[in-house]
Tab-separated table of C-alpha atoms in Angstrom:
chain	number	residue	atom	x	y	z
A	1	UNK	CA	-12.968	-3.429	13.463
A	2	UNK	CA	-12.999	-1.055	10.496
A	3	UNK	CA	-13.941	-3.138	7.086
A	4	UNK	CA	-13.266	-1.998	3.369
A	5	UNK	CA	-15.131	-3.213	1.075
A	6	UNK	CA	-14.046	-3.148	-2.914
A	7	UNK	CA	-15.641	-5.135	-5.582
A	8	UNK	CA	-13.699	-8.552	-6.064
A	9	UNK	CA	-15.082	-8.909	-9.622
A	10	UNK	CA	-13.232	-7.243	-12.247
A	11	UNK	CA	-14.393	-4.264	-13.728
A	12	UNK	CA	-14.322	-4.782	-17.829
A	13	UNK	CA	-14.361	-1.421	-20.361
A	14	UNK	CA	-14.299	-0.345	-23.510
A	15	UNK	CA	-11.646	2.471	-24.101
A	16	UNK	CA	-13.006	5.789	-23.978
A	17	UNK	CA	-15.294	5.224	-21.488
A	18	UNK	CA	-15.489	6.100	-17.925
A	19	UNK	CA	-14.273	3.667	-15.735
A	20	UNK	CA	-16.118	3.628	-11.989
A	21	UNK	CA	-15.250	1.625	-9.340
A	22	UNK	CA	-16.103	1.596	-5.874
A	23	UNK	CA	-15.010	1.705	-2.471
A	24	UNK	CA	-17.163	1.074	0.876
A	25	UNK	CA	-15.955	1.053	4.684
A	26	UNK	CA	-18.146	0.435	7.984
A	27	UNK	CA	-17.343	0.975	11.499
A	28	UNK	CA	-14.711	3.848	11.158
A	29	UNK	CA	-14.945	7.385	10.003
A	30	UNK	CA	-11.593	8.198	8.326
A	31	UNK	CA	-10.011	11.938	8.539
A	32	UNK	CA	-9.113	10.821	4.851
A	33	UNK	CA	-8.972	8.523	2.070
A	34	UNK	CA	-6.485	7.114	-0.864
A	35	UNK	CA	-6.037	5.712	-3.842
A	36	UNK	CA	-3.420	3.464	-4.947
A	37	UNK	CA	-2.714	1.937	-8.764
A	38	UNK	CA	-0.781	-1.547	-8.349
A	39	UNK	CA	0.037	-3.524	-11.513
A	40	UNK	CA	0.912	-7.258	-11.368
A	41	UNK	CA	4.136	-7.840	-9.517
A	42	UNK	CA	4.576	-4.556	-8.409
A	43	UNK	CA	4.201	-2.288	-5.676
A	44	UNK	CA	1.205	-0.071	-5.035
A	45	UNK	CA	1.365	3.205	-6.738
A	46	UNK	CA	-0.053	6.635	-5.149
A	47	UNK	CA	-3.103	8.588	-7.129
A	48	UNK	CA	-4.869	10.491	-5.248
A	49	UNK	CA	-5.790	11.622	-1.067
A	50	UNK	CA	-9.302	13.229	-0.292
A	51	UNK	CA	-10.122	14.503	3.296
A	52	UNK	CA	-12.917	14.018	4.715
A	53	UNK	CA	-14.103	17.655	4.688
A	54	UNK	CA	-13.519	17.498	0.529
A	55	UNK	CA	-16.183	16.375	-1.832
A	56	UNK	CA	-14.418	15.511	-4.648
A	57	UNK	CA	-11.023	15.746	-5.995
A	58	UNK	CA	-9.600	15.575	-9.952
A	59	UNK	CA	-6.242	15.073	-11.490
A	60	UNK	CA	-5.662	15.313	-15.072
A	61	UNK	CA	-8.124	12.213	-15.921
A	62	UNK	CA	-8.498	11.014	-12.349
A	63	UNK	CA	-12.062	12.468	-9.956
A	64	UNK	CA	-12.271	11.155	-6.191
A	65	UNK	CA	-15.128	11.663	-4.319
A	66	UNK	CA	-15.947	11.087	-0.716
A	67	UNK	CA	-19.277	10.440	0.838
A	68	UNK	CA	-19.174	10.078	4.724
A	69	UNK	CA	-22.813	9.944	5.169
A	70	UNK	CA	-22.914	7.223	2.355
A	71	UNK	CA	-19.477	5.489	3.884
A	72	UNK	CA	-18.291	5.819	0.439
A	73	UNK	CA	-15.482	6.476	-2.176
A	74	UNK	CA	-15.847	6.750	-6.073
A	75	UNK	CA	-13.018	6.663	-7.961
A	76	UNK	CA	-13.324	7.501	-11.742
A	77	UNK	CA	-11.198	8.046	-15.151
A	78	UNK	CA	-12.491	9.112	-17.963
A	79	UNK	CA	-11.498	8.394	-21.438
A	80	UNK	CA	-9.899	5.333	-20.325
A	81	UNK	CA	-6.998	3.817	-21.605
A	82	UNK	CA	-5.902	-0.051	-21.800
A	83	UNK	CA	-2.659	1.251	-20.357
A	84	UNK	CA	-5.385	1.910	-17.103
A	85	UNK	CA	-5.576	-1.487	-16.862
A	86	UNK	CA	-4.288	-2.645	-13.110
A	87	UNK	CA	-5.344	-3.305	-9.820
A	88	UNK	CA	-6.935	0.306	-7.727
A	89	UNK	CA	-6.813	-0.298	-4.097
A	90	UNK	CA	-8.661	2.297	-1.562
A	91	UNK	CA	-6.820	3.140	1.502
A	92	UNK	CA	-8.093	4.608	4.590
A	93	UNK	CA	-6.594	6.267	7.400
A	94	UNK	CA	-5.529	3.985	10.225
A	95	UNK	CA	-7.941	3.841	13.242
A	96	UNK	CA	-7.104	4.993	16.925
A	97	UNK	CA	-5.631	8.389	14.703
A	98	UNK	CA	-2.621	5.895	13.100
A	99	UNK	CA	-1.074	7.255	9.857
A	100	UNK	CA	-0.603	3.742	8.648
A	101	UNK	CA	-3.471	3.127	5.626
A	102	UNK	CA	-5.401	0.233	5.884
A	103	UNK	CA	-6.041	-1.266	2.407
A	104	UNK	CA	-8.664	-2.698	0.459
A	105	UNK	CA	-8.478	-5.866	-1.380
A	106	UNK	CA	-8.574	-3.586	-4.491
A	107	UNK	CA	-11.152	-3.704	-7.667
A	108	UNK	CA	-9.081	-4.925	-11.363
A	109	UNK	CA	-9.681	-2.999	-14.057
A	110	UNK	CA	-9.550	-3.856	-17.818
A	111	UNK	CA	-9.691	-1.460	-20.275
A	112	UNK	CA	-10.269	-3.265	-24.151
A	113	UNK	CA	-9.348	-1.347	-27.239
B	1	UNK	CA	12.722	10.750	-10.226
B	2	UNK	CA	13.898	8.684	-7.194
B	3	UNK	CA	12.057	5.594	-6.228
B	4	UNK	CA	12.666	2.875	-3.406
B	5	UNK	CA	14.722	0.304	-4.715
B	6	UNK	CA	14.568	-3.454	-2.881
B	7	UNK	CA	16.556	-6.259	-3.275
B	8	UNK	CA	16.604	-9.103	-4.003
B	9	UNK	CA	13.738	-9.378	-6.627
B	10	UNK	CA	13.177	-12.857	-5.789
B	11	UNK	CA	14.154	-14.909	-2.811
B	12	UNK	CA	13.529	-18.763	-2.567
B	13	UNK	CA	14.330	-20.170	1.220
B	14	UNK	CA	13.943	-23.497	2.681
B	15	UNK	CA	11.634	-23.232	5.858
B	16	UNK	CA	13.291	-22.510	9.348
B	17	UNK	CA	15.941	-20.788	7.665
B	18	UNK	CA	16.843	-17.226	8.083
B	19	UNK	CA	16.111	-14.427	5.454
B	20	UNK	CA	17.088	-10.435	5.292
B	21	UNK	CA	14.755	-8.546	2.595
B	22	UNK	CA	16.740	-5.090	1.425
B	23	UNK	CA	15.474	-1.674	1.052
B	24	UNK	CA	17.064	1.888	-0.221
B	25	UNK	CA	13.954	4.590	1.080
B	26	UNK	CA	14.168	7.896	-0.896
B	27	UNK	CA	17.049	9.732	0.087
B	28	UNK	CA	15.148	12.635	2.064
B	29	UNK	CA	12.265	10.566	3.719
B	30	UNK	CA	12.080	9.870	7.431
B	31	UNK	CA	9.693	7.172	7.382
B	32	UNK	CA	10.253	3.689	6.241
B	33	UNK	CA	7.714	0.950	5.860
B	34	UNK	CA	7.387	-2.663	5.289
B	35	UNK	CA	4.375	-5.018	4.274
B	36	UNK	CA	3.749	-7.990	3.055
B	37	UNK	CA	1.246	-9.006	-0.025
B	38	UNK	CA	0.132	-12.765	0.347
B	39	UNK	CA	-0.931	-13.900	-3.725
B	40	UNK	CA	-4.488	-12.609	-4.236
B	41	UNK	CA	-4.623	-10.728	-0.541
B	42	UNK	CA	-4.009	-7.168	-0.020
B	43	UNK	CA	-1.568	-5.434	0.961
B	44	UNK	CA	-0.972	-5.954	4.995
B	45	UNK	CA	0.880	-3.577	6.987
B	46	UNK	CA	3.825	-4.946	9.065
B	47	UNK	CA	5.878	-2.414	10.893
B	48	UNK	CA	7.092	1.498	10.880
B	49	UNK	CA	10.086	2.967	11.627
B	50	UNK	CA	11.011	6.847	12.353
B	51	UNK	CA	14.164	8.075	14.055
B	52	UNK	CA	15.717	4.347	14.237
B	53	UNK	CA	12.764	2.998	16.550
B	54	UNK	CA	9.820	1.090	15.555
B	55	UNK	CA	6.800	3.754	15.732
B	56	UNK	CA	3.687	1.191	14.929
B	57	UNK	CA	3.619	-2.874	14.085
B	58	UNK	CA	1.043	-5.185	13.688
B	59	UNK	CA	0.555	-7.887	14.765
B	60	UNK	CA	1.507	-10.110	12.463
B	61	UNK	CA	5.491	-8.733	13.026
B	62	UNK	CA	5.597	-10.933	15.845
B	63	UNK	CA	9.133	-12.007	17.643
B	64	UNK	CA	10.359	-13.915	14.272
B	65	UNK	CA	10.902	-10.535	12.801
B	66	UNK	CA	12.988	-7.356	12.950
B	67	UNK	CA	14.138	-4.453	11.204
B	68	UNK	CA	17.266	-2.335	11.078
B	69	UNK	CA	18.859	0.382	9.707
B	70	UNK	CA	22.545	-0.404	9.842
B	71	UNK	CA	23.454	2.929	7.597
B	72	UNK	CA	22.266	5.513	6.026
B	73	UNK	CA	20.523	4.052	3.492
B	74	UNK	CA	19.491	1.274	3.965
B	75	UNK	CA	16.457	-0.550	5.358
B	76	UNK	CA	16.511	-4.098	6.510
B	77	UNK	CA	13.733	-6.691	7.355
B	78	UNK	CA	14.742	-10.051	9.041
B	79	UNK	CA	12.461	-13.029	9.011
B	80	UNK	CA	14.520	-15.556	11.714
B	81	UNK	CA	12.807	-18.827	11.468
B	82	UNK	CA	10.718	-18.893	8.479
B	83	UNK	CA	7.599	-20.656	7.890
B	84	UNK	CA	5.555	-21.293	4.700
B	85	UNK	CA	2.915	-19.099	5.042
B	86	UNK	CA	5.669	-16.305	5.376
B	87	UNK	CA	5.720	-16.748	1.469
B	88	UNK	CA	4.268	-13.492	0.193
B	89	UNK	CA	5.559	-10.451	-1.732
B	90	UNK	CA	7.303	-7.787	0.588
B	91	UNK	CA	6.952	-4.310	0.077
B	92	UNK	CA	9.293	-1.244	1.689
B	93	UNK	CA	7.590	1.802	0.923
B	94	UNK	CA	9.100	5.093	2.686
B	95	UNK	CA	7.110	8.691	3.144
B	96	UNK	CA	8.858	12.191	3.708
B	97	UNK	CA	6.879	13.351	6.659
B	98	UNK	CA	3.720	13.340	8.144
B	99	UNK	CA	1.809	16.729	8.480
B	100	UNK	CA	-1.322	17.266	7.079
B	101	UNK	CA	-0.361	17.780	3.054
B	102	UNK	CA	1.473	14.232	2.872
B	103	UNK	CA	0.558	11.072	4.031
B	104	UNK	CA	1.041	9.148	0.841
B	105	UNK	CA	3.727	6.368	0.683
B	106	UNK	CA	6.224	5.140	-1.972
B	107	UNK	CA	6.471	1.664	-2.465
B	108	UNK	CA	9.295	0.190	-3.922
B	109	UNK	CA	8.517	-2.884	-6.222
B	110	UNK	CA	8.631	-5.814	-3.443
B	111	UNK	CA	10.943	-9.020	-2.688
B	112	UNK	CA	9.005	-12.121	-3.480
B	113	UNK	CA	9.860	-14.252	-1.130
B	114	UNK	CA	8.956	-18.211	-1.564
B	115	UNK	CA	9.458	-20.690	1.404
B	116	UNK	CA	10.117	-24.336	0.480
């Protein structure tokens, strides 16, 4: 069955720097892939979707890129914020052609003035 | 800017007893969504629902749970018996359609629901 893989340890900044964090799957090549923001308590929040047949994708101080040779997402902001601070899940596209996104454990992120 | 909106916030139920988690989708969308959030897991899909049918479950929305929409707004999910690993947080997230420009989902900001 298709596995995500997102690093369990928390990722710890300074602000202003570029935040990375990573997102691996095996044993499914998904049409697409998304990103989520979820903050404690709350529900997952939509960033960003990048197809398969897109490289890379940027909003405002968001990039997504896709590598399906690698198996791979990279999610980035730059000039990060402690108001970044918050759980990023990955998402990918349900196997068998299903629309329903199968998450990741998601990666936290803290961003330190 | 309209959001899903669930209620209650919080629901604290003694086990085998019977609970109904409410959801308001966005107005316009036509497909509603629930899943569940166990503390420290990830987010697991239940069930979808288009055109007042179940489209997709999983199998963890086995026979102890059911969804409805009794109007036009709302969204219902019915645990019948529950159990205490049913505690989780519960998340109704709805989408407008699904064509090749939107797949992304709303979530709306869960139903914590504890079983004692």
């Amino acid at each position: 069955s298709q596995k995500i893989e997102q690093n369990s340890e928390a990722l710890n900044i300074q602000e202003g720097k570029t935040a990375t964090l990573t997102c691996n799957y095996t044993n499914y090549s998904p049409a697409y892939l998304q990103w989520y923001r979820q903050d404690p308590g709350r529900g997952p929040v939509f960033l960003l979707l990048i197809r398969e047949n897109e490289k890379e994708k940027r909003k405002e101080r968001l990039k997504v890129t896709f590598d399906t040779t690698l198996k791979q997402s990279l999610f980035h902001i730059t000039a990060s914020q402690p108001a970044d601070s918050a759980t990023y899940l990955c998402a990918l596209e349900g196997s068998g052609g299903s629309y329903i996104p199968t998450f990741g454990r998601g990666t936290s992120l803290i961003v330190h003035p | 800017e309209p959001e899903v909106t669930q209620t209650p916030s919080h629901q604290v139920t003694q086990m085998g007893q019977e609970v109904i988690l409410r959801c308001v989708p966005i107005s316009n969308h036509l497909y509603f969504y629930w899943y569940r959030q166990i503390l420290g897991q990830k987010v697991e899909f239940l069930v979808s629902f288009y055109n007042n049918e179940i489209s997709e479950k999983s199998e963890i929305f086995d026979d102890q749970f059911s969804v409805e929409r009794p109007d036009g707004s709302n969204f219902t999910l019915k645990i019948r018996s529950t159990k205490l690993e049913d505690s989780a947080m519960y998340f109704c997230a709805s989408s407008p359609h699904l064509d090749s420009s939107s797949y992304e989902q709303y979530f709306g900001p869960g139903t914590r629901l504890t079983v004692t």
